PDB file of C-alpha atoms and ligand atoms in Angstrom:
ATOM      1  CA  MET Z 227     104.823  76.230  85.464  1.00  0.00           C
ATOM      2  CA  LEU Z 228     104.881  78.990  87.721  1.00  0.00           C
ATOM      3  CA  GLN Z 229     108.423  78.935  88.682  1.00  0.00           C
ATOM      4  CA  GLY Z 230     110.565  81.860  87.420  1.00  0.00           C
ATOM      5  CA  LYS Z 231     107.505  84.345  86.491  1.00  0.00           C
ATOM      6  CA  ASN Z 232     107.819  87.750  87.763  1.00  0.00           C
ATOM      7  CA  ALA Z 233     105.045  89.151  89.587  1.00  0.00           C
ATOM      8  CA  ILE Z 234     104.296  92.786  91.180  1.00  0.00           C
ATOM      9  CA  ILE Z 235     101.959  93.176  94.137  1.00  0.00           C
ATOM     10  CA  THR Z 236     100.923  96.707  95.064  1.00  0.00           C
ATOM     11  CA  GLY Z 237     100.585  97.780  98.829  1.00  0.00           C
ATOM     12  CA  SER Z 238     102.537  94.872  99.696  1.00  0.00           C
ATOM     13  CA  THR Z 239     104.882  95.818 102.714  1.00  0.00           C
ATOM     14  CA  SER Z 240     102.141  94.528 105.218  1.00  0.00           C
ATOM     15  CA  GLY Z 241      98.999  92.709 105.512  1.00  0.00           C
ATOM     16  CA  ILE Z 242      97.282  90.853 102.722  1.00  0.00           C
ATOM     17  CA  GLY Z 243      99.932  92.265  99.791  1.00  0.00           C
ATOM     18  CA  LEU Z 244     102.692  90.795 102.056  1.00  0.00           C
ATOM     19  CA  GLY Z 245     100.669  87.433 102.433  1.00  0.00           C
ATOM     20  CA  ILE Z 246     100.145  87.383  98.779  1.00  0.00           C
ATOM     21  CA  ALA Z 247     103.952  88.407  97.835  1.00  0.00           C
ATOM     22  CA  ARG Z 248     104.910  85.474 100.501  1.00  0.00           C
ATOM     23  CA  GLN Z 249     102.749  83.029  99.088  1.00  0.00           C
ATOM     24  CA  LEU Z 250     103.683  83.734  95.478  1.00  0.00           C
ATOM     25  CA  ALA Z 251     107.319  83.493  96.415  1.00  0.00           C
ATOM     26  CA  LYS Z 252     106.879  80.278  97.995  1.00  0.00           C
ATOM     27  CA  THR Z 253     105.645  78.894  94.746  1.00  0.00           C
ATOM     28  CA  GLY Z 254     109.259  79.979  92.815  1.00  0.00           C
ATOM     29  CA  ILE Z 255     107.755  83.290  91.702  1.00  0.00           C
ATOM     30  CA  ASN Z 256     110.117  86.258  91.742  1.00  0.00           C
ATOM     31  CA  VAL Z 257     108.177  89.552  93.594  1.00  0.00           C
ATOM     32  CA  ALA Z 258     108.375  93.318  93.425  1.00  0.00           C
ATOM     33  CA  ILE Z 259     107.129  94.518  96.533  1.00  0.00           C
ATOM     34  CA  ASN Z 260     105.893  98.047  96.924  1.00  0.00           C
ATOM     35  CA  SER Z 261     104.438 100.732  99.246  1.00  0.00           C
ATOM     36  CA  TYR Z 262     104.382 104.754  99.200  1.00  0.00           C
ATOM     37  CA  THR Z 263     107.097 104.589 101.793  1.00  0.00           C
ATOM     38  CA  ASP Z 264     110.889 103.822 101.473  1.00  0.00           C
ATOM     39  CA  SER Z 265     112.347 102.825 104.535  1.00  0.00           C
ATOM     40  CA  GLN Z 266     115.091 100.067 105.401  1.00  0.00           C
ATOM     41  CA  GLU Z 267     112.321  97.914 106.764  1.00  0.00           C
ATOM     42  CA  ASP Z 268     110.781  97.954 103.188  1.00  0.00           C
ATOM     43  CA  HIS Z 269     113.836  96.660 101.747  1.00  0.00           C
ATOM     44  CA  LYS Z 270     114.574  94.218 104.542  1.00  0.00           C
ATOM     45  CA  LEU Z 271     111.053  92.534 103.744  1.00  0.00           C
ATOM     46  CA  ALA Z 272     112.455  92.037 100.233  1.00  0.00           C
ATOM     47  CA  GLU Z 273     115.507  90.583 101.259  1.00  0.00           C
ATOM     48  CA  ASP Z 274     113.963  88.281 104.062  1.00  0.00           C
ATOM     49  CA  ILE Z 275     111.782  86.789 100.908  1.00  0.00           C
ATOM     50  CA  THR Z 276     114.853  86.045  98.909  1.00  0.00           C
ATOM     51  CA  GLN Z 277     116.571  84.529 101.956  1.00  0.00           C
ATOM     52  CA  GLU Z 278     113.346  82.493 102.739  1.00  0.00           C
ATOM     53  CA  PHE Z 279     111.838  81.380  99.338  1.00  0.00           C
ATOM     54  CA  GLY Z 280     115.036  81.453  97.330  1.00  0.00           C
ATOM     55  CA  VAL Z 281     113.485  83.684  94.634  1.00  0.00           C
ATOM     56  CA  LYS Z 282     114.351  87.048  93.617  1.00  0.00           C
ATOM     57  CA  ALA Z 283     112.541  90.087  95.444  1.00  0.00           C
ATOM     58  CA  ALA Z 284     112.878  93.668  95.579  1.00  0.00           C
ATOM     59  CA  PHE Z 285     111.218  96.651  96.972  1.00  0.00           C
ATOM     60  CA  PHE Z 286     110.013  99.812  94.807  1.00  0.00           C
ATOM     61  CA  SER Z 287     108.620 102.675  96.514  1.00  0.00           C
ATOM     62  CA  ALA Z 288     105.796 104.141  94.277  1.00  0.00           C
ATOM     63  CA  ASP Z 289     102.934 106.286  95.590  1.00  0.00           C
ATOM     64  CA  MET Z 290      99.893 104.481  93.951  1.00  0.00           C
ATOM     65  CA  SER Z 291      97.821 107.814  94.323  1.00  0.00           C
ATOM     66  CA  LYS Z 292      99.781 109.062  91.331  1.00  0.00           C
ATOM     67  CA  ALA Z 293      99.299 108.033  87.814  1.00  0.00           C
ATOM     68  CA  ASP Z 294     102.827 108.415  86.946  1.00  0.00           C
ATOM     69  CA  ALA Z 295     104.389 106.516  89.788  1.00  0.00           C
ATOM     70  CA  CYS Z 296     101.995 103.373  88.561  1.00  0.00           C
ATOM     71  CA  VAL Z 297     103.649 103.388  85.539  1.00  0.00           C
ATOM     72  CA  SER Z 298     107.112 103.747  86.797  1.00  0.00           C
ATOM     73  CA  LEU Z 299     106.464 100.651  89.204  1.00  0.00           C
ATOM     74  CA  VAL Z 300     105.868  98.465  86.217  1.00  0.00           C
ATOM     75  CA  GLU Z 301     108.963 100.053  84.470  1.00  0.00           C
ATOM     76  CA  GLN Z 302     111.374  99.726  87.064  1.00  0.00           C
ATOM     77  CA  ALA Z 303     110.090  96.199  88.137  1.00  0.00           C
ATOM     78  CA  THR Z 304     110.274  95.201  84.647  1.00  0.00           C
ATOM     79  CA  GLU Z 305     114.050  96.375  84.309  1.00  0.00           C
ATOM     80  CA  SER Z 306     115.109  94.704  87.614  1.00  0.00           C
ATOM     81  CA  LEU Z 307     113.147  91.216  87.309  1.00  0.00           C
ATOM     82  CA  GLY Z 308     112.433  90.814  83.545  1.00  0.00           C
ATOM     83  CA  PRO Z 309     108.858  90.432  81.959  1.00  0.00           C
ATOM     84  CA  ILE Z 310     106.116  91.139  84.261  1.00  0.00           C
ATOM     85  CA  SER Z 311     103.551  88.698  83.925  1.00  0.00           C
ATOM     86  CA  ILE Z 312     101.767  88.702  87.068  1.00  0.00           C
ATOM     87  CA  LEU Z 313     100.021  91.886  88.390  1.00  0.00           C
ATOM     88  CA  VAL Z 314      98.510  91.978  91.542  1.00  0.00           C
ATOM     89  CA  ASN Z 315      96.609  95.104  92.382  1.00  0.00           C
ATOM     90  CA  ASN Z 316      96.253  95.272  96.095  1.00  0.00           C
ATOM     91  CA  ALA Z 317      97.133  98.747  97.556  1.00  0.00           C
ATOM     92  CA  GLY Z 318      94.165 100.077  99.165  1.00  0.00           C
ATOM     93  CA  ILE Z 319      93.088 102.635 102.289  1.00  0.00           C
ATOM     94  CA  GLN Z 320      89.658 103.135 103.914  1.00  0.00           C
ATOM     95  CA  PHE Z 321      88.045 106.054 105.523  1.00  0.00           C
ATOM     96  CA  VAL Z 322      84.621 106.217 107.156  1.00  0.00           C
ATOM     97  CA  ALA Z 323      82.146 108.981 107.252  1.00  0.00           C
ATOM     98  CA  PRO Z 324      78.472 109.823 106.660  1.00  0.00           C
ATOM     99  CA  VAL Z 325      78.242 110.973 103.029  1.00  0.00           C
ATOM    100  CA  GLU Z 326      77.483 114.557 103.697  1.00  0.00           C
ATOM    101  CA  GLU Z 327      80.427 114.893 105.862  1.00  0.00           C
ATOM    102  CA  PHE Z 328      82.989 112.935 103.616  1.00  0.00           C
ATOM    103  CA  PRO Z 329      85.958 115.118 103.121  1.00  0.00           C
ATOM    104  CA  PRO Z 330      86.452 115.663  99.322  1.00  0.00           C
ATOM    105  CA  GLN Z 331      90.185 115.037  99.676  1.00  0.00           C
ATOM    106  CA  LYS Z 332      89.486 111.294 101.447  1.00  0.00           C
ATOM    107  CA  TRP Z 333      86.966 110.664  98.464  1.00  0.00           C
ATOM    108  CA  ASP Z 334      89.741 111.647  95.703  1.00  0.00           C
ATOM    109  CA  ALA Z 335      92.396 109.550  97.734  1.00  0.00           C
ATOM    110  CA  ILE Z 336      90.379 106.362  97.965  1.00  0.00           C
ATOM    111  CA  LEU Z 337      89.431 106.681  94.248  1.00  0.00           C
ATOM    112  CA  ALA Z 338      92.952 107.038  93.013  1.00  0.00           C
ATOM    113  CA  ILE Z 339      94.621 104.658  95.352  1.00  0.00           C
ATOM    114  CA  ASN Z 340      91.871 101.783  95.115  1.00  0.00           C
ATOM    115  CA  LEU Z 341      90.525 102.562  91.852  1.00  0.00           C
ATOM    116  CA  SER Z 342      92.596 104.683  89.403  1.00  0.00           C
ATOM    117  CA  SER Z 343      95.724 102.784  90.151  1.00  0.00           C
ATOM    118  CA  VAL Z 344      94.212  99.412  89.164  1.00  0.00           C
ATOM    119  CA  PHE Z 345      93.684 101.210  85.772  1.00  0.00           C
ATOM    120  CA  HIS Z 346      97.126 102.819  85.500  1.00  0.00           C
ATOM    121  CA  THR Z 347      99.246  99.570  86.555  1.00  0.00           C
ATOM    122  CA  THR Z 348      96.881  97.360  84.262  1.00  0.00           C
ATOM    123  CA  ARG Z 349      97.307  99.856  81.306  1.00  0.00           C
ATOM    124  CA  ALA Z 350     101.456  99.738  81.702  1.00  0.00           C
ATOM    125  CA  ALA Z 351     101.487  96.164  82.033  1.00  0.00           C
ATOM    126  CA  VAL Z 352      99.688  94.664  79.410  1.00  0.00           C
ATOM    127  CA  PRO Z 353     101.612  95.496  76.481  1.00  0.00           C
ATOM    128  CA  GLY Z 354     104.336  93.258  78.467  1.00  0.00           C
ATOM    129  CA  MET Z 355     102.110  90.360  79.106  1.00  0.00           C
ATOM    130  CA  LYS Z 356     100.984  90.211  75.269  1.00  0.00           C
ATOM    131  CA  ALA Z 357     104.510  90.261  74.517  1.00  0.00           C
ATOM    132  CA  PHE Z 358     105.387  87.456  76.945  1.00  0.00           C
ATOM    133  CA  GLY Z 359     102.131  85.633  75.664  1.00  0.00           C
ATOM    134  CA  TRP Z 360     100.779  84.708  79.137  1.00  0.00           C
ATOM    135  CA  GLY Z 361      99.527  86.627  81.885  1.00  0.00           C
ATOM    136  CA  ARG Z 362      97.726  87.044  85.039  1.00  0.00           C
ATOM    137  CA  ILE Z 363      96.155  90.124  86.628  1.00  0.00           C
ATOM    138  CA  ILE Z 364      94.191  89.943  89.860  1.00  0.00           C
ATOM    139  CA  ASN Z 365      92.614  92.757  91.758  1.00  0.00           C
ATOM    140  CA  ILE Z 366      92.155  92.746  95.421  1.00  0.00           C
ATOM    141  CA  SER Z 367      88.538  94.152  95.783  1.00  0.00           C
ATOM    142  CA  SER Z 368      86.671  93.250  98.636  1.00  0.00           C
ATOM    143  CA  ALA Z 369      83.234  91.995  99.806  1.00  0.00           C
ATOM    144  CA  HIS Z 370      82.201  95.735  99.620  1.00  0.00           C
ATOM    145  CA  GLY Z 371      82.940  95.388  95.633  1.00  0.00           C
ATOM    146  CA  LEU Z 372      79.753  93.423  95.809  1.00  0.00           C
ATOM    147  CA  THR Z 373      77.590  94.564  98.845  1.00  0.00           C
ATOM    148  CA  ALA Z 374      77.707  97.892 100.648  1.00  0.00           C
ATOM    149  CA  SER Z 375      78.038  99.078 104.278  1.00  0.00           C
ATOM    150  CA  PRO Z 376      76.876 102.823 105.523  1.00  0.00           C
ATOM    151  CA  PHE Z 377      79.631 105.635 105.874  1.00  0.00           C
ATOM    152  CA  LYS Z 378      81.933 103.788 103.310  1.00  0.00           C
ATOM    153  CA  SER Z 379      80.547 105.227 100.143  1.00  0.00           C
ATOM    154  CA  ALA Z 380      83.940 106.174  98.723  1.00  0.00           C
ATOM    155  CA  TYR Z 381      85.399 102.668  99.541  1.00  0.00           C
ATOM    156  CA  VAL Z 382      82.411 100.690  98.317  1.00  0.00           C
ATOM    157  CA  ALA Z 383      82.271 102.802  95.078  1.00  0.00           C
ATOM    158  CA  ALA Z 384      85.838 102.112  94.277  1.00  0.00           C
ATOM    159  CA  LYS Z 385      85.789  98.341  95.292  1.00  0.00           C
ATOM    160  CA  HIS Z 386      82.561  98.047  92.825  1.00  0.00           C
ATOM    161  CA  GLY Z 387      84.673 100.171  90.284  1.00  0.00           C
ATOM    162  CA  VAL Z 388      87.329  97.486  90.565  1.00  0.00           C
ATOM    163  CA  VAL Z 389      84.962  94.666  89.825  1.00  0.00           C
ATOM    164  CA  GLY Z 390      83.771  96.321  86.855  1.00  0.00           C
ATOM    165  CA  PHE Z 391      86.943  97.298  85.574  1.00  0.00           C
ATOM    166  CA  THR Z 392      88.009  93.370  85.982  1.00  0.00           C
ATOM    167  CA  LYS Z 393      85.169  92.202  83.853  1.00  0.00           C
ATOM    168  CA  SER Z 394      85.852  94.692  81.128  1.00  0.00           C
ATOM    169  CA  VAL Z 395      89.864  93.994  80.782  1.00  0.00           C
ATOM    170  CA  ALA Z 396      88.906  89.963  80.893  1.00  0.00           C
ATOM    171  CA  LEU Z 397      86.957  90.439  77.985  1.00  0.00           C
ATOM    172  CA  GLU Z 398      89.540  92.449  75.973  1.00  0.00           C
ATOM    173  CA  LEU Z 399      92.217  89.988  76.912  1.00  0.00           C
ATOM    174  CA  ALA Z 400      90.065  86.817  76.598  1.00  0.00           C
ATOM    175  CA  GLU Z 401      91.868  85.496  73.441  1.00  0.00           C
ATOM    176  CA  LYS Z 402      95.407  86.595  74.572  1.00  0.00           C
ATOM    177  CA  ASN Z 403      96.343  83.908  77.318  1.00  0.00           C
ATOM    178  CA  ILE Z 404      95.851  86.764  79.689  1.00  0.00           C
ATOM    179  CA  THR Z 405      93.285  86.301  82.532  1.00  0.00           C
ATOM    180  CA  CYS Z 406      91.914  89.027  84.877  1.00  0.00           C
ATOM    181  CA  ASN Z 407      89.884  88.378  88.197  1.00  0.00           C
ATOM    182  CA  ALA Z 408      88.977  90.234  91.154  1.00  0.00           C
ATOM    183  CA  VAL Z 409      89.296  88.656  94.580  1.00  0.00           C
ATOM    184  CA  CYS Z 410      86.697  89.761  97.001  1.00  0.00           C
ATOM    185  CA  PRO Z 411      87.733  89.207 100.767  1.00  0.00           C
ATOM    186  CA  GLY Z 412      85.384  89.726 103.894  1.00  0.00           C
ATOM    187  CA  TYR Z 413      87.324  90.148 107.096  1.00  0.00           C
ATOM    188  CA  VAL Z 414      90.842  89.264 107.041  1.00  0.00           C
ATOM    189  CA  MET Z 415      93.146  89.112 110.101  1.00  0.00           C
ATOM    190  CA  THR Z 416      95.803  91.509 109.362  1.00  0.00           C
ATOM    191  CA  PRO Z 417      98.159  93.475 111.883  1.00  0.00           C
ATOM    192  CA  LEU Z 418      95.772  96.488 111.345  1.00  0.00           C
ATOM    193  CA  VAL Z 419      92.664  94.240 112.413  1.00  0.00           C
ATOM    194  CA  GLU Z 420      94.450  92.759 115.243  1.00  0.00           C
ATOM    195  CA  SER Z 421      95.421  96.156 116.705  1.00  0.00           C
ATOM    196  CA  GLN Z 422      91.478  97.210 116.816  1.00  0.00           C
ATOM    197  CA  ILE Z 423      90.506  94.350 119.018  1.00  0.00           C
ATOM    198  CA  PRO Z 424      91.431  95.831 122.274  1.00  0.00           C
ATOM    199  CA  GLU Z 425      89.869  99.065 121.460  1.00  0.00           C
ATOM    200  CA  GLN Z 426      86.533  97.463 120.197  1.00  0.00           C
ATOM    201  CA  MET Z 427      86.878  95.225 123.552  1.00  0.00           C
ATOM    202  CA  LYS Z 428      87.101  98.318 125.847  1.00  0.00           C
ATOM    203  CA  ALA Z 429      84.122 100.363 123.652  1.00  0.00           C
ATOM    204  CA  HIS Z 430      81.783  97.306 123.700  1.00  0.00           C
ATOM    205  CA  ASN Z 431      82.719  96.015 127.246  1.00  0.00           C
ATOM    206  CA  MET Z 432      83.218  92.933 125.748  1.00  0.00           C
ATOM    207  CA  ASP Z 433      86.031  89.911 125.832  1.00  0.00           C
ATOM    208  CA  ARG Z 434      87.765  89.000 123.316  1.00  0.00           C
ATOM    209  CA  GLU Z 435      85.927  85.969 121.628  1.00  0.00           C
ATOM    210  CA  THR Z 436      82.513  87.850 121.716  1.00  0.00           C
ATOM    211  CA  VAL Z 437      84.012  91.402 120.423  1.00  0.00           C
ATOM    212  CA  ILE Z 438      84.977  89.504 117.544  1.00  0.00           C
ATOM    213  CA  ARG Z 439      81.907  87.332 116.878  1.00  0.00           C
ATOM    214  CA  GLU Z 440      79.264  89.787 117.628  1.00  0.00           C
ATOM    215  CA  VAL Z 441      80.953  93.138 116.690  1.00  0.00           C
ATOM    216  CA  MET Z 442      83.749  92.671 114.113  1.00  0.00           C
ATOM    217  CA  LEU Z 443      82.299  89.576 112.101  1.00  0.00           C
ATOM    218  CA  ALA Z 444      78.645  90.364 112.738  1.00  0.00           C
ATOM    219  CA  ARG Z 445      78.344  90.234 108.928  1.00  0.00           C
ATOM    220  CA  GLN Z 446      80.776  86.831 108.448  1.00  0.00           C
ATOM    221  CA  PRO Z 447      78.746  84.129 108.970  1.00  0.00           C
ATOM    222  CA  THR Z 448      81.630  81.551 109.592  1.00  0.00           C
ATOM    223  CA  LYS Z 449      82.419  83.896 112.522  1.00  0.00           C
ATOM    224  CA  ASP Z 450      86.047  83.660 111.370  1.00  0.00           C
ATOM    225  CA  PHE Z 451      88.649  85.651 109.708  1.00  0.00           C
ATOM    226  CA  ALA Z 452      90.431  84.661 106.449  1.00  0.00           C
ATOM    227  CA  THR Z 453      94.158  84.818 106.797  1.00  0.00           C
ATOM    228  CA  THR Z 454      96.557  86.551 104.483  1.00  0.00           C
ATOM    229  CA  GLU Z 455      97.974  83.178 103.725  1.00  0.00           C
ATOM    230  CA  GLN Z 456      94.711  81.836 102.537  1.00  0.00           C
ATOM    231  CA  ILE Z 457      94.348  85.074 100.390  1.00  0.00           C
ATOM    232  CA  GLY Z 458      97.917  84.582  98.961  1.00  0.00           C
ATOM    233  CA  ASP Z 459      97.106  80.946  98.127  1.00  0.00           C
ATOM    234  CA  ILE Z 460      93.951  81.890  96.393  1.00  0.00           C
ATOM    235  CA  VAL Z 461      95.959  84.258  94.516  1.00  0.00           C
ATOM    236  CA  ALA Z 462      98.651  81.608  93.501  1.00  0.00           C
ATOM    237  CA  PHE Z 463      95.858  79.428  92.237  1.00  0.00           C
ATOM    238  CA  LEU Z 464      94.391  82.080  90.145  1.00  0.00           C
ATOM    239  CA  CYS Z 465      97.898  82.288  88.781  1.00  0.00           C
ATOM    240  CA  SER Z 466      98.000  78.478  88.156  1.00  0.00           C
ATOM    241  CA  ASP Z 467      97.180  76.664  84.724  1.00  0.00           C
ATOM    242  CA  ALA Z 468      94.049  75.158  86.655  1.00  0.00           C
ATOM    243  CA  ALA Z 469      92.492  78.482  86.880  1.00  0.00           C
ATOM    244  CA  ALA Z 470      93.317  79.274  83.159  1.00  0.00           C
ATOM    245  CA  GLN Z 471      89.543  79.406  82.145  1.00  0.00           C
ATOM    246  CA  ILE Z 472      88.827  81.495  85.189  1.00  0.00           C
ATOM    247  CA  THR Z 473      88.454  85.178  83.860  1.00  0.00           C
ATOM    248  CA  GLY Z 474      86.196  88.178  84.448  1.00  0.00           C
ATOM    249  CA  THR Z 475      85.449  86.628  88.044  1.00  0.00           C
ATOM    250  CA  PRO Z 476      84.791  88.223  91.461  1.00  0.00           C
ATOM    251  CA  LEU Z 477      86.024  85.539  93.821  1.00  0.00           C
ATOM    252  CA  SER Z 478      84.306  85.857  97.133  1.00  0.00           C
ATOM    253  CA  VAL Z 479      86.129  84.940 100.107  1.00  0.00           C
ATOM    254  CA  ASP Z 480      84.261  86.074 102.882  1.00  0.00           C
ATOM    255  CA  GLY Z 481      83.037  83.213 104.883  1.00  0.00           C
ATOM    256  CA  GLY Z 482      79.447  83.578 103.254  1.00  0.00           C
ATOM    257  CA  TRP Z 483      78.852  87.108 103.958  1.00  0.00           C
ATOM    258  CA  THR Z 484      77.279  87.952 100.280  1.00  0.00           C
ATOM    259  CA  ALA Z 485      75.468  84.468 100.516  1.00  0.00           C
ATOM    260  CA  LEU Z 486      73.277  86.170 103.194  1.00  0.00           C
TER     261      LEU Z 486
HETATM  262  P1  NAD B1388      97.058  97.345 104.963  1.00  0.00           P
HETATM  263  O1  NAD B1388      96.821  98.642 105.479  1.00  0.00           O
HETATM  264  O2  NAD B1388      97.717  96.135 105.974  1.00  0.00           O
HETATM  265  O3  NAD B1388      98.029  97.257 103.871  1.00  0.00           O
HETATM  266  C1  NAD B1388      97.923  98.274 102.868  1.00  0.00           C
HETATM  267  C2  NAD B1388      99.255  98.091 102.023  1.00  0.00           C
HETATM  268  O4  NAD B1388      98.970  99.454 100.812  1.00  0.00           O
HETATM  269  C3  NAD B1388     100.450  98.649 103.024  1.00  0.00           C
HETATM  270  O5  NAD B1388     101.578  98.001 102.540  1.00  0.00           O
HETATM  271  C4  NAD B1388     100.561 100.192 102.597  1.00  0.00           C
HETATM  272  O6  NAD B1388     101.923 100.649 102.670  1.00  0.00           O
HETATM  273  C5  NAD B1388     100.193 100.181 101.287  1.00  0.00           C
HETATM  274  N1  NAD B1388      99.680 101.403 100.601  1.00  0.00           N
HETATM  275  C6  NAD B1388      98.671 102.239 101.195  1.00  0.00           C
HETATM  276  N2  NAD B1388      98.615 103.600 100.669  1.00  0.00           N
HETATM  277  C7  NAD B1388      99.576 103.181  99.561  1.00  0.00           C
HETATM  278  C8  NAD B1388      99.894 104.263  98.322  1.00  0.00           C
HETATM  279  N3  NAD B1388      99.477 105.391  98.123  1.00  0.00           N
HETATM  280  N4  NAD B1388     100.917 103.809  97.508  1.00  0.00           N
HETATM  281  C9  NAD B1388     101.332 102.538  97.519  1.00  0.00           C
HETATM  282  N5  NAD B1388     101.226 101.796  98.655  1.00  0.00           N
HETATM  283  C10 NAD B1388     100.111 102.233  99.514  1.00  0.00           C
HETATM  284  O7  NAD B1388      95.714  96.781 104.327  1.00  0.00           O
HETATM  285  P2  NAD B1388      95.386  95.475 104.203  1.00  0.00           P
HETATM  286  O8  NAD B1388      94.090  94.958 105.158  1.00  0.00           O
HETATM  287  O9  NAD B1388      96.053  94.270 103.796  1.00  0.00           O
HETATM  288  O10 NAD B1388      94.618  95.665 102.670  1.00  0.00           O
HETATM  289  C11 NAD B1388      94.829  95.224 101.617  1.00  0.00           C
HETATM  290  C12 NAD B1388      93.905  95.368 100.395  1.00  0.00           C
HETATM  291  O11 NAD B1388      92.949  94.370 100.579  1.00  0.00           O
HETATM  292  C13 NAD B1388      93.380  96.589 100.334  1.00  0.00           C
HETATM  293  O12 NAD B1388      92.682  96.765  98.786  1.00  0.00           O
HETATM  294  C14 NAD B1388      91.896  96.464 101.072  1.00  0.00           C
HETATM  295  O13 NAD B1388      90.743  97.225 100.705  1.00  0.00           O
HETATM  296  C15 NAD B1388      91.750  95.071 100.966  1.00  0.00           C
HETATM  297  N6  NAD B1388      90.683  94.284 101.722  1.00  0.00           N
HETATM  298  C16 NAD B1388      91.076  93.924 103.188  1.00  0.00           C
HETATM  299  C17 NAD B1388      90.410  93.485 104.137  1.00  0.00           C
HETATM  300  C18 NAD B1388      90.615  93.243 105.211  1.00  0.00           C
HETATM  301  O14 NAD B1388      89.894  92.738 106.261  1.00  0.00           O
HETATM  302  N7  NAD B1388      92.025  93.392 105.725  1.00  0.00           N
HETATM  303  C19 NAD B1388      89.174  93.258 103.668  1.00  0.00           C
HETATM  304  C20 NAD B1388      88.897  93.252 102.224  1.00  0.00           C
HETATM  305  C21 NAD B1388      89.441  93.617 101.155  1.00  0.00           C
END
């Protein structure tokens, strides 16, 4: 049912986005991967996916902080792969500071990449999904889309915004065979998170296991990270026919964080 369908995954040259692209490719979906960069390694990631999973895969450079680039990503991916019926809005950045010291340009960048890009790509992709008669929009929000932490005002505002946008779009498309859901991960083990462990061990004078348990995963009751493969498989599930009646839902994948 999913084989041969075409997906765009924004911000997918590393971490969760790459995990999603790989798990979708594994189910036979052709994938458009994206970043704001344009290096040989970026294009190689797409070649590797084609080689490993036998699907069409292509890399598109587009800066998700820019409305025009969001639209052109949808246009270029459609031209290259065919009708885009799966859109995964994953690109996101973070910045941490007290609100009175929060640099306005960081606020603008986080709102643009983490929230406004979700609007721009969705707006551009929905007409194609309606014409195709089937669609899946999956927005990667966060546990911070449902709850807050201090010093993350822009991120928390943007991720809450993603959940609200998801619900509204789900209602608009409810009778069009197009679902729109948000995935709300807690802490996910990505190369970026892995690279922070040595610094945290040093800063807290703790061994790896203790720093993970007591500092990094202090709010995650399972005391374990989700993996990028797990997030990818959940996105693949939301694309499946089994999930046809799931729409407008923020799906928590946070080891119990928001149950606290
Ligand atoms: P990451 O930094 O590993 O990957 C982010 C990707 O987005 C990269 O491919 C990067 O090149 C791309 N990107 C950044 N700015 C971009 C821009 N302007 N235009 C296009 N692409 C851009 O991050 P990650 O941890 O994999 O996070 C992915 C998403 O998951 C984000 O939306 C993040 O908020 C969310 N999330 C992450 C975690 C976690 O624990 N890692 C938890 C909850 C939610």
